[in-house]
Amino acid sequence: MTPHRETPAEGSEAVNVIDDDLTPEELAAQWEAEAPPPAGPIANLASSLVVLALGVAGLVMSIGLGLGTPSQPRPGMWPFVVSLIIAVLALAQLINGRRGGRDGEKFSKLSWLAAIGFVTLLAMVWLMPMIGFEVPALLLCLIWMKFLGGETWRGAVLYSLLVVAAFYGIFILALGTSIPHLF
């Protein structure tokens, strides 16, 4: 996306002009000026602790599923690996995130988009064992693309159908996984 700036035109009106002539330093300064305010160390601490708690919960639940071995993994193996990475990164943020670097952003109305995305993902996981992955995945893609991504209805429907068809082709037809499915 090309940045725009408003330049005064004749009279009091402003005209949008594409900033192709900005140097990298000027563009970085413009982005810095438009950035949301920093959240501060307490918000960084709280967010790191929440992510750490999610990582630890994932570790515990994946162990409950059984890990198996690298040559014969059980259902908990990959959730365990991902949860371990999340927990390690949360610890690194907890230890190093308070010094150096820019603080995270304050929560805003746009922050709710991530929460909505997470809740819809949980709904998909909850619905999959009951009705298969096709319908929940299609609804998830539609919500994410239309409401969170701002796509047109035509684009959201088309992309959602393509994504679900690709996942079906990869995971059901090609790999023969045991994901619950309708067809």
JSON list of C-alpha atoms in Angstrom, two decimals:
[
{"chain": "A", "resi": 1, "resn": "MET", "atom": "CA", "xyz": [0.00, 0.00, 0.00]},
{"chain": "A", "resi": 2, "resn": "THR", "atom": "CA", "xyz": [1.45, 3.33, -0.98]},
{"chain": "A", "resi": 3, "resn": "PRO", "atom": "CA", "xyz": [1.33, 6.03, 1.68]},
{"chain": "A", "resi": 4, "resn": "HIS", "atom": "CA", "xyz": [-0.51, 9.23, 0.94]},
{"chain": "A", "resi": 5, "resn": "ARG", "atom": "CA", "xyz": [-0.08, 12.70, 2.29]},
{"chain": "A", "resi": 6, "resn": "GLU", "atom": "CA", "xyz": [-2.39, 15.62, 2.15]},
{"chain": "A", "resi": 7, "resn": "THR", "atom": "CA", "xyz": [-1.03, 18.69, 0.46]},
{"chain": "A", "resi": 8, "resn": "PRO", "atom": "CA", "xyz": [-2.84, 21.98, 0.37]},
{"chain": "A", "resi": 9, "resn": "ALA", "atom": "CA", "xyz": [-4.46, 22.78, -2.94]},
{"chain": "A", "resi": 10, "resn": "GLU", "atom": "CA", "xyz": [-5.82, 26.09, -4.01]},
{"chain": "A", "resi": 11, "resn": "GLY", "atom": "CA", "xyz": [-8.20, 27.31, -1.36]},
{"chain": "A", "resi": 12, "resn": "SER", "atom": "CA", "xyz": [-8.57, 25.38, 1.90]},
{"chain": "A", "resi": 13, "resn": "GLU", "atom": "CA", "xyz": [-9.09, 21.92, 0.39]},
{"chain": "A", "resi": 14, "resn": "ALA", "atom": "CA", "xyz": [-6.50, 19.14, 0.65]},
{"chain": "A", "resi": 15, "resn": "VAL", "atom": "CA", "xyz": [-5.52, 16.70, -2.08]},
{"chain": "A", "resi": 16, "resn": "ASN", "atom": "CA", "xyz": [-4.08, 13.21, -1.59]},
{"chain": "A", "resi": 17, "resn": "VAL", "atom": "CA", "xyz": [-0.68, 12.82, -3.23]},
{"chain": "A", "resi": 18, "resn": "ILE", "atom": "CA", "xyz": [1.21, 9.53, -3.46]},
{"chain": "A", "resi": 19, "resn": "ASP", "atom": "CA", "xyz": [4.50, 9.67, -1.55]},
{"chain": "A", "resi": 20, "resn": "ASP", "atom": "CA", "xyz": [6.81, 8.05, -4.08]},
{"chain": "A", "resi": 21, "resn": "ASP", "atom": "CA", "xyz": [9.49, 10.66, -3.48]},
{"chain": "A", "resi": 22, "resn": "LEU", "atom": "CA", "xyz": [9.99, 10.03, 0.26]},
{"chain": "A", "resi": 23, "resn": "THR", "atom": "CA", "xyz": [13.35, 8.72, 1.39]},
{"chain": "A", "resi": 24, "resn": "PRO", "atom": "CA", "xyz": [13.37, 5.60, 3.60]},
{"chain": "A", "resi": 25, "resn": "GLU", "atom": "CA", "xyz": [14.19, 7.79, 6.61]},
{"chain": "A", "resi": 26, "resn": "GLU", "atom": "CA", "xyz": [11.29, 10.15, 5.89]},
{"chain": "A", "resi": 27, "resn": "LEU", "atom": "CA", "xyz": [8.94, 7.21, 5.39]},
{"chain": "A", "resi": 28, "resn": "ALA", "atom": "CA", "xyz": [10.08, 5.61, 8.67]},
{"chain": "A", "resi": 29, "resn": "ALA", "atom": "CA", "xyz": [9.54, 8.94, 10.45]},
{"chain": "A", "resi": 30, "resn": "GLN", "atom": "CA", "xyz": [6.05, 9.20, 8.95]},
{"chain": "A", "resi": 31, "resn": "TRP", "atom": "CA", "xyz": [5.17, 5.67, 10.07]},
{"chain": "A", "resi": 32, "resn": "GLU", "atom": "CA", "xyz": [6.55, 6.42, 13.55]},
{"chain": "A", "resi": 33, "resn": "ALA", "atom": "CA", "xyz": [4.38, 9.53, 13.79]},
{"chain": "A", "resi": 34, "resn": "GLU", "atom": "CA", "xyz": [1.27, 7.57, 12.75]},
{"chain": "A", "resi": 35, "resn": "ALA", "atom": "CA", "xyz": [1.96, 4.59, 15.06]},
{"chain": "A", "resi": 36, "resn": "PRO", "atom": "CA", "xyz": [-0.33, 3.96, 18.02]},
{"chain": "A", "resi": 37, "resn": "PRO", "atom": "CA", "xyz": [1.00, 4.94, 21.44]},
{"chain": "A", "resi": 38, "resn": "PRO", "atom": "CA", "xyz": [3.15, 2.38, 23.29]},
{"chain": "A", "resi": 39, "resn": "ALA", "atom": "CA", "xyz": [1.49, 0.16, 25.87]},
{"chain": "A", "resi": 40, "resn": "GLY", "atom": "CA", "xyz": [4.16, 0.38, 28.56]},
{"chain": "A", "resi": 41, "resn": "PRO", "atom": "CA", "xyz": [6.00, -2.16, 30.71]},
{"chain": "A", "resi": 42, "resn": "ILE", "atom": "CA", "xyz": [2.99, -3.29, 32.76]},
{"chain": "A", "resi": 43, "resn": "ALA", "atom": "CA", "xyz": [1.00, -4.15, 29.63]},
{"chain": "A", "resi": 44, "resn": "ASN", "atom": "CA", "xyz": [4.04, -5.98, 28.22]},
{"chain": "A", "resi": 45, "resn": "LEU", "atom": "CA", "xyz": [4.36, -7.94, 31.46]},
{"chain": "A", "resi": 46, "resn": "ALA", "atom": "CA", "xyz": [0.65, -8.83, 31.49]},
{"chain": "A", "resi": 47, "resn": "SER", "atom": "CA", "xyz": [0.59, -9.91, 27.84]},
{"chain": "A", "resi": 48, "resn": "SER", "atom": "CA", "xyz": [3.73, -12.02, 28.31]},
{"chain": "A", "resi": 49, "resn": "LEU", "atom": "CA", "xyz": [2.17, -13.75, 31.33]},
{"chain": "A", "resi": 50, "resn": "VAL", "atom": "CA", "xyz": [-1.06, -14.47, 29.41]},
{"chain": "A", "resi": 51, "resn": "VAL", "atom": "CA", "xyz": [0.88, -15.98, 26.50]},
{"chain": "A", "resi": 52, "resn": "LEU", "atom": "CA", "xyz": [3.02, -17.99, 28.91]},
{"chain": "A", "resi": 53, "resn": "ALA", "atom": "CA", "xyz": [-0.13, -19.34, 30.60]},
{"chain": "A", "resi": 54, "resn": "LEU", "atom": "CA", "xyz": [-1.54, -20.35, 27.20]},
{"chain": "A", "resi": 55, "resn": "GLY", "atom": "CA", "xyz": [1.74, -22.07, 26.30]},
{"chain": "A", "resi": 56, "resn": "VAL", "atom": "CA", "xyz": [1.84, -24.00, 29.59]},
{"chain": "A", "resi": 57, "resn": "ALA", "atom": "CA", "xyz": [-1.83, -24.99, 29.22]},
{"chain": "A", "resi": 58, "resn": "GLY", "atom": "CA", "xyz": [-1.07, -26.26, 25.73]},
{"chain": "A", "resi": 59, "resn": "LEU", "atom": "CA", "xyz": [1.87, -28.27, 27.06]},
{"chain": "A", "resi": 60, "resn": "VAL", "atom": "CA", "xyz": [-0.27, -29.90, 29.73]},
{"chain": "A", "resi": 61, "resn": "MET", "atom": "CA", "xyz": [-3.12, -30.72, 27.34]},
{"chain": "A", "resi": 62, "resn": "SER", "atom": "CA", "xyz": [-0.79, -32.11, 24.67]},
{"chain": "A", "resi": 63, "resn": "ILE", "atom": "CA", "xyz": [0.89, -34.38, 27.21]},
{"chain": "A", "resi": 64, "resn": "GLY", "atom": "CA", "xyz": [-2.60, -35.64, 28.05]},
{"chain": "A", "resi": 65, "resn": "LEU", "atom": "CA", "xyz": [-3.03, -36.61, 24.38]},
{"chain": "A", "resi": 66, "resn": "GLY", "atom": "CA", "xyz": [0.22, -38.55, 24.39]},
{"chain": "A", "resi": 67, "resn": "LEU", "atom": "CA", "xyz": [3.46, -37.53, 22.71]},
{"chain": "A", "resi": 68, "resn": "GLY", "atom": "CA", "xyz": [4.78, -40.75, 21.24]},
{"chain": "A", "resi": 69, "resn": "THR", "atom": "CA", "xyz": [8.20, -40.71, 19.62]},
{"chain": "A", "resi": 70, "resn": "PRO", "atom": "CA", "xyz": [9.57, -38.71, 16.69]},
{"chain": "A", "resi": 71, "resn": "SER", "atom": "CA", "xyz": [9.31, -41.82, 14.49]},
{"chain": "A", "resi": 72, "resn": "GLN", "atom": "CA", "xyz": [5.80, -42.65, 15.73]},
{"chain": "A", "resi": 73, "resn": "PRO", "atom": "CA", "xyz": [4.20, -39.41, 16.94]},
{"chain": "A", "resi": 74, "resn": "ARG", "atom": "CA", "xyz": [0.93, -39.46, 18.81]},
{"chain": "A", "resi": 75, "resn": "PRO", "atom": "CA", "xyz": [-1.74, -36.74, 18.61]},
{"chain": "A", "resi": 76, "resn": "GLY", "atom": "CA", "xyz": [-0.07, -34.56, 21.23]},
{"chain": "A", "resi": 77, "resn": "MET", "atom": "CA", "xyz": [3.36, -34.33, 19.56]},
{"chain": "A", "resi": 78, "resn": "TRP", "atom": "CA", "xyz": [2.86, -31.26, 17.34]},
{"chain": "A", "resi": 79, "resn": "PRO", "atom": "CA", "xyz": [0.66, -29.37, 19.80]},
{"chain": "A", "resi": 80, "resn": "PHE", "atom": "CA", "xyz": [3.42, -30.00, 22.36]},
{"chain": "A", "resi": 81, "resn": "VAL", "atom": "CA", "xyz": [6.11, -28.60, 20.03]},
{"chain": "A", "resi": 82, "resn": "VAL", "atom": "CA", "xyz": [4.04, -25.52, 19.18]},
{"chain": "A", "resi": 83, "resn": "SER", "atom": "CA", "xyz": [3.10, -24.94, 22.84]},
{"chain": "A", "resi": 84, "resn": "LEU", "atom": "CA", "xyz": [6.74, -25.29, 23.87]},
{"chain": "A", "resi": 85, "resn": "ILE", "atom": "CA", "xyz": [7.77, -22.68, 21.30]},
{"chain": "A", "resi": 86, "resn": "ILE", "atom": "CA", "xyz": [5.01, -20.35, 22.52]},
{"chain": "A", "resi": 87, "resn": "ALA", "atom": "CA", "xyz": [6.09, -20.78, 26.15]},
{"chain": "A", "resi": 88, "resn": "VAL", "atom": "CA", "xyz": [9.78, -20.20, 25.36]},
{"chain": "A", "resi": 89, "resn": "LEU", "atom": "CA", "xyz": [9.01, -17.08, 23.33]},
{"chain": "A", "resi": 90, "resn": "ALA", "atom": "CA", "xyz": [6.74, -15.80, 26.13]},
{"chain": "A", "resi": 91, "resn": "LEU", "atom": "CA", "xyz": [9.57, -16.32, 28.64]},
{"chain": "A", "resi": 92, "resn": "ALA", "atom": "CA", "xyz": [12.00, -14.51, 26.36]},
{"chain": "A", "resi": 93, "resn": "GLN", "atom": "CA", "xyz": [9.55, -11.62, 26.04]},
{"chain": "A", "resi": 94, "resn": "LEU", "atom": "CA", "xyz": [9.02, -11.63, 29.79]},
{"chain": "A", "resi": 95, "resn": "ILE", "atom": "CA", "xyz": [12.75, -11.45, 30.47]},
{"chain": "A", "resi": 96, "resn": "ASN", "atom": "CA", "xyz": [14.01, -9.29, 27.60]},
{"chain": "A", "resi": 97, "resn": "GLY", "atom": "CA", "xyz": [10.93, -7.42, 26.48]},
{"chain": "A", "resi": 98, "resn": "ARG", "atom": "CA", "xyz": [11.01, -4.86, 29.24]},
{"chain": "A", "resi": 99, "resn": "ARG", "atom": "CA", "xyz": [14.39, -3.48, 28.28]},
{"chain": "A", "resi": 100, "resn": "GLY", "atom": "CA", "xyz": [15.35, -2.22, 24.89]},
{"chain": "A", "resi": 101, "resn": "GLY", "atom": "CA", "xyz": [13.23, -2.03, 21.80]},
{"chain": "A", "resi": 102, "resn": "ARG", "atom": "CA", "xyz": [9.89, -0.38, 21.38]},
{"chain": "A", "resi": 103, "resn": "ASP", "atom": "CA", "xyz": [7.02, -1.18, 23.70]},
{"chain": "A", "resi": 104, "resn": "GLY", "atom": "CA", "xyz": [4.03, -3.00, 22.35]},
{"chain": "A", "resi": 105, "resn": "GLU", "atom": "CA", "xyz": [1.03, -1.04, 21.19]},
{"chain": "A", "resi": 106, "resn": "LYS", "atom": "CA", "xyz": [-1.82, 0.00, 23.45]},
{"chain": "A", "resi": 107, "resn": "PHE", "atom": "CA", "xyz": [-5.04, -1.91, 22.96]},
{"chain": "A", "resi": 108, "resn": "SER", "atom": "CA", "xyz": [-7.46, -0.22, 20.60]},
{"chain": "A", "resi": 109, "resn": "LYS", "atom": "CA", "xyz": [-10.62, -1.09, 18.71]},
{"chain": "A", "resi": 110, "resn": "LEU", "atom": "CA", "xyz": [-8.47, -2.98, 16.22]},
{"chain": "A", "resi": 111, "resn": "SER", "atom": "CA", "xyz": [-7.13, -5.16, 19.05]},
{"chain": "A", "resi": 112, "resn": "TRP", "atom": "CA", "xyz": [-10.53, -6.80, 19.27]},
{"chain": "A", "resi": 113, "resn": "LEU", "atom": "CA", "xyz": [-10.03, -8.25, 15.80]},
{"chain": "A", "resi": 114, "resn": "ALA", "atom": "CA", "xyz": [-7.40, -10.63, 17.19]},
{"chain": "A", "resi": 115, "resn": "ALA", "atom": "CA", "xyz": [-9.75, -11.66, 20.00]},
{"chain": "A", "resi": 116, "resn": "ILE", "atom": "CA", "xyz": [-12.57, -12.29, 17.53]},
{"chain": "A", "resi": 117, "resn": "GLY", "atom": "CA", "xyz": [-10.21, -14.35, 15.38]},
{"chain": "A", "resi": 118, "resn": "PHE", "atom": "CA", "xyz": [-9.20, -16.45, 18.39]},
{"chain": "A", "resi": 119, "resn": "VAL", "atom": "CA", "xyz": [-12.80, -17.03, 19.51]},
{"chain": "A", "resi": 120, "resn": "THR", "atom": "CA", "xyz": [-13.88, -18.07, 16.01]},
{"chain": "A", "resi": 121, "resn": "LEU", "atom": "CA", "xyz": [-10.93, -20.48, 15.86]},
{"chain": "A", "resi": 122, "resn": "LEU", "atom": "CA", "xyz": [-12.05, -22.02, 19.17]},
{"chain": "A", "resi": 123, "resn": "ALA", "atom": "CA", "xyz": [-15.58, -22.34, 17.77]},
{"chain": "A", "resi": 124, "resn": "MET", "atom": "CA", "xyz": [-14.20, -24.19, 14.75]},
{"chain": "A", "resi": 125, "resn": "VAL", "atom": "CA", "xyz": [-12.26, -26.61, 16.96]},
{"chain": "A", "resi": 126, "resn": "TRP", "atom": "CA", "xyz": [-15.39, -27.19, 19.05]},
{"chain": "A", "resi": 127, "resn": "LEU", "atom": "CA", "xyz": [-17.61, -27.82, 15.99]},
{"chain": "A", "resi": 128, "resn": "MET", "atom": "CA", "xyz": [-15.22, -30.04, 14.01]},
{"chain": "A", "resi": 129, "resn": "PRO", "atom": "CA", "xyz": [-15.82, -33.30, 15.92]},
{"chain": "A", "resi": 130, "resn": "MET", "atom": "CA", "xyz": [-19.59, -32.83, 15.59]},
{"chain": "A", "resi": 131, "resn": "ILE", "atom": "CA", "xyz": [-20.02, -31.81, 11.94]},
{"chain": "A", "resi": 132, "resn": "GLY", "atom": "CA", "xyz": [-16.64, -32.29, 10.31]},
{"chain": "A", "resi": 133, "resn": "PHE", "atom": "CA", "xyz": [-14.14, -29.68, 9.27]},
{"chain": "A", "resi": 134, "resn": "GLU", "atom": "CA", "xyz": [-15.70, -28.46, 6.01]},
{"chain": "A", "resi": 135, "resn": "VAL", "atom": "CA", "xyz": [-18.56, -26.31, 7.35]},
{"chain": "A", "resi": 136, "resn": "PRO", "atom": "CA", "xyz": [-16.67, -24.81, 10.34]},
{"chain": "A", "resi": 137, "resn": "ALA", "atom": "CA", "xyz": [-13.60, -24.12, 8.16]},
{"chain": "A", "resi": 138, "resn": "LEU", "atom": "CA", "xyz": [-15.79, -22.44, 5.53]},
{"chain": "A", "resi": 139, "resn": "LEU", "atom": "CA", "xyz": [-17.48, -20.28, 8.17]},
{"chain": "A", "resi": 140, "resn": "LEU", "atom": "CA", "xyz": [-14.13, -19.44, 9.76]},
{"chain": "A", "resi": 141, "resn": "CYS", "atom": "CA", "xyz": [-12.65, -18.39, 6.41]},
{"chain": "A", "resi": 142, "resn": "LEU", "atom": "CA", "xyz": [-15.72, -16.32, 5.58]},
{"chain": "A", "resi": 143, "resn": "ILE", "atom": "CA", "xyz": [-15.63, -14.49, 8.92]},
{"chain": "A", "resi": 144, "resn": "TRP", "atom": "CA", "xyz": [-11.90, -13.91, 8.76]},
{"chain": "A", "resi": 145, "resn": "MET", "atom": "CA", "xyz": [-11.86, -12.73, 5.15]},
{"chain": "A", "resi": 146, "resn": "LYS", "atom": "CA", "xyz": [-15.05, -10.66, 5.12]},
{"chain": "A", "resi": 147, "resn": "PHE", "atom": "CA", "xyz": [-15.20, -9.14, 8.59]},
{"chain": "A", "resi": 148, "resn": "LEU", "atom": "CA", "xyz": [-11.60, -9.25, 9.78]},
{"chain": "A", "resi": 149, "resn": "GLY", "atom": "CA", "xyz": [-9.90, -8.85, 6.40]},
{"chain": "A", "resi": 150, "resn": "GLY", "atom": "CA", "xyz": [-12.35, -6.51, 4.68]},
{"chain": "A", "resi": 151, "resn": "GLU", "atom": "CA", "xyz": [-12.75, -8.58, 1.51]},
{"chain": "A", "resi": 152, "resn": "THR", "atom": "CA", "xyz": [-15.81, -8.20, -0.71]},
{"chain": "A", "resi": 153, "resn": "TRP", "atom": "CA", "xyz": [-18.48, -10.86, -0.34]},
{"chain": "A", "resi": 154, "resn": "ARG", "atom": "CA", "xyz": [-17.58, -12.34, -3.71]},
{"chain": "A", "resi": 155, "resn": "GLY", "atom": "CA", "xyz": [-13.88, -12.48, -2.84]},
{"chain": "A", "resi": 156, "resn": "ALA", "atom": "CA", "xyz": [-14.53, -13.86, 0.65]},
{"chain": "A", "resi": 157, "resn": "VAL", "atom": "CA", "xyz": [-16.79, -16.64, -0.65]},
{"chain": "A", "resi": 158, "resn": "LEU", "atom": "CA", "xyz": [-14.44, -17.54, -3.50]},
{"chain": "A", "resi": 159, "resn": "TYR", "atom": "CA", "xyz": [-11.30, -17.57, -1.34]},
{"chain": "A", "resi": 160, "resn": "SER", "atom": "CA", "xyz": [-13.05, -19.49, 1.44]},
{"chain": "A", "resi": 161, "resn": "LEU", "atom": "CA", "xyz": [-14.21, -22.18, -0.96]},
{"chain": "A", "resi": 162, "resn": "LEU", "atom": "CA", "xyz": [-10.70, -22.43, -2.44]},
{"chain": "A", "resi": 163, "resn": "VAL", "atom": "CA", "xyz": [-9.05, -22.68, 0.99]},
{"chain": "A", "resi": 164, "resn": "VAL", "atom": "CA", "xyz": [-11.43, -25.40, 2.21]},
{"chain": "A", "resi": 165, "resn": "ALA", "atom": "CA", "xyz": [-11.06, -27.31, -1.07]},
{"chain": "A", "resi": 166, "resn": "ALA", "atom": "CA", "xyz": [-7.26, -27.08, -0.82]},
{"chain": "A", "resi": 167, "resn": "PHE", "atom": "CA", "xyz": [-7.28, -28.31, 2.79]},
{"chain": "A", "resi": 168, "resn": "TYR", "atom": "CA", "xyz": [-9.64, -31.14, 1.83]},
{"chain": "A", "resi": 169, "resn": "GLY", "atom": "CA", "xyz": [-7.40, -32.12, -1.06]},
{"chain": "A", "resi": 170, "resn": "ILE", "atom": "CA", "xyz": [-4.22, -32.01, 1.01]},
{"chain": "A", "resi": 171, "resn": "PHE", "atom": "CA", "xyz": [-5.35, -33.49, 4.33]},
{"chain": "A", "resi": 172, "resn": "ILE", "atom": "CA", "xyz": [-8.17, -35.87, 3.34]},
{"chain": "A", "resi": 173, "resn": "LEU", "atom": "CA", "xyz": [-7.40, -37.01, -0.20]},
{"chain": "A", "resi": 174, "resn": "ALA", "atom": "CA", "xyz": [-3.59, -36.77, -0.40]},
{"chain": "A", "resi": 175, "resn": "LEU", "atom": "CA", "xyz": [-2.51, -37.47, 3.18]},
{"chain": "A", "resi": 176, "resn": "GLY", "atom": "CA", "xyz": [-5.49, -39.54, 4.32]},
{"chain": "A", "resi": 177, "resn": "THR", "atom": "CA", "xyz": [-5.57, -37.96, 7.79]},
{"chain": "A", "resi": 178, "resn": "SER", "atom": "CA", "xyz": [-8.26, -38.79, 10.30]},
{"chain": "A", "resi": 179, "resn": "ILE", "atom": "CA", "xyz": [-9.70, -35.25, 10.49]},
{"chain": "A", "resi": 180, "resn": "PRO", "atom": "CA", "xyz": [-13.48, -35.46, 10.97]},
{"chain": "A", "resi": 181, "resn": "HIS", "atom": "CA", "xyz": [-15.13, -34.67, 7.62]},
{"chain": "A", "resi": 182, "resn": "LEU", "atom": "CA", "xyz": [-18.53, -34.86, 5.95]},
{"chain": "A", "resi": 183, "resn": "PHE", "atom": "CA", "xyz": [-17.56, -36.22, 2.54]}
]
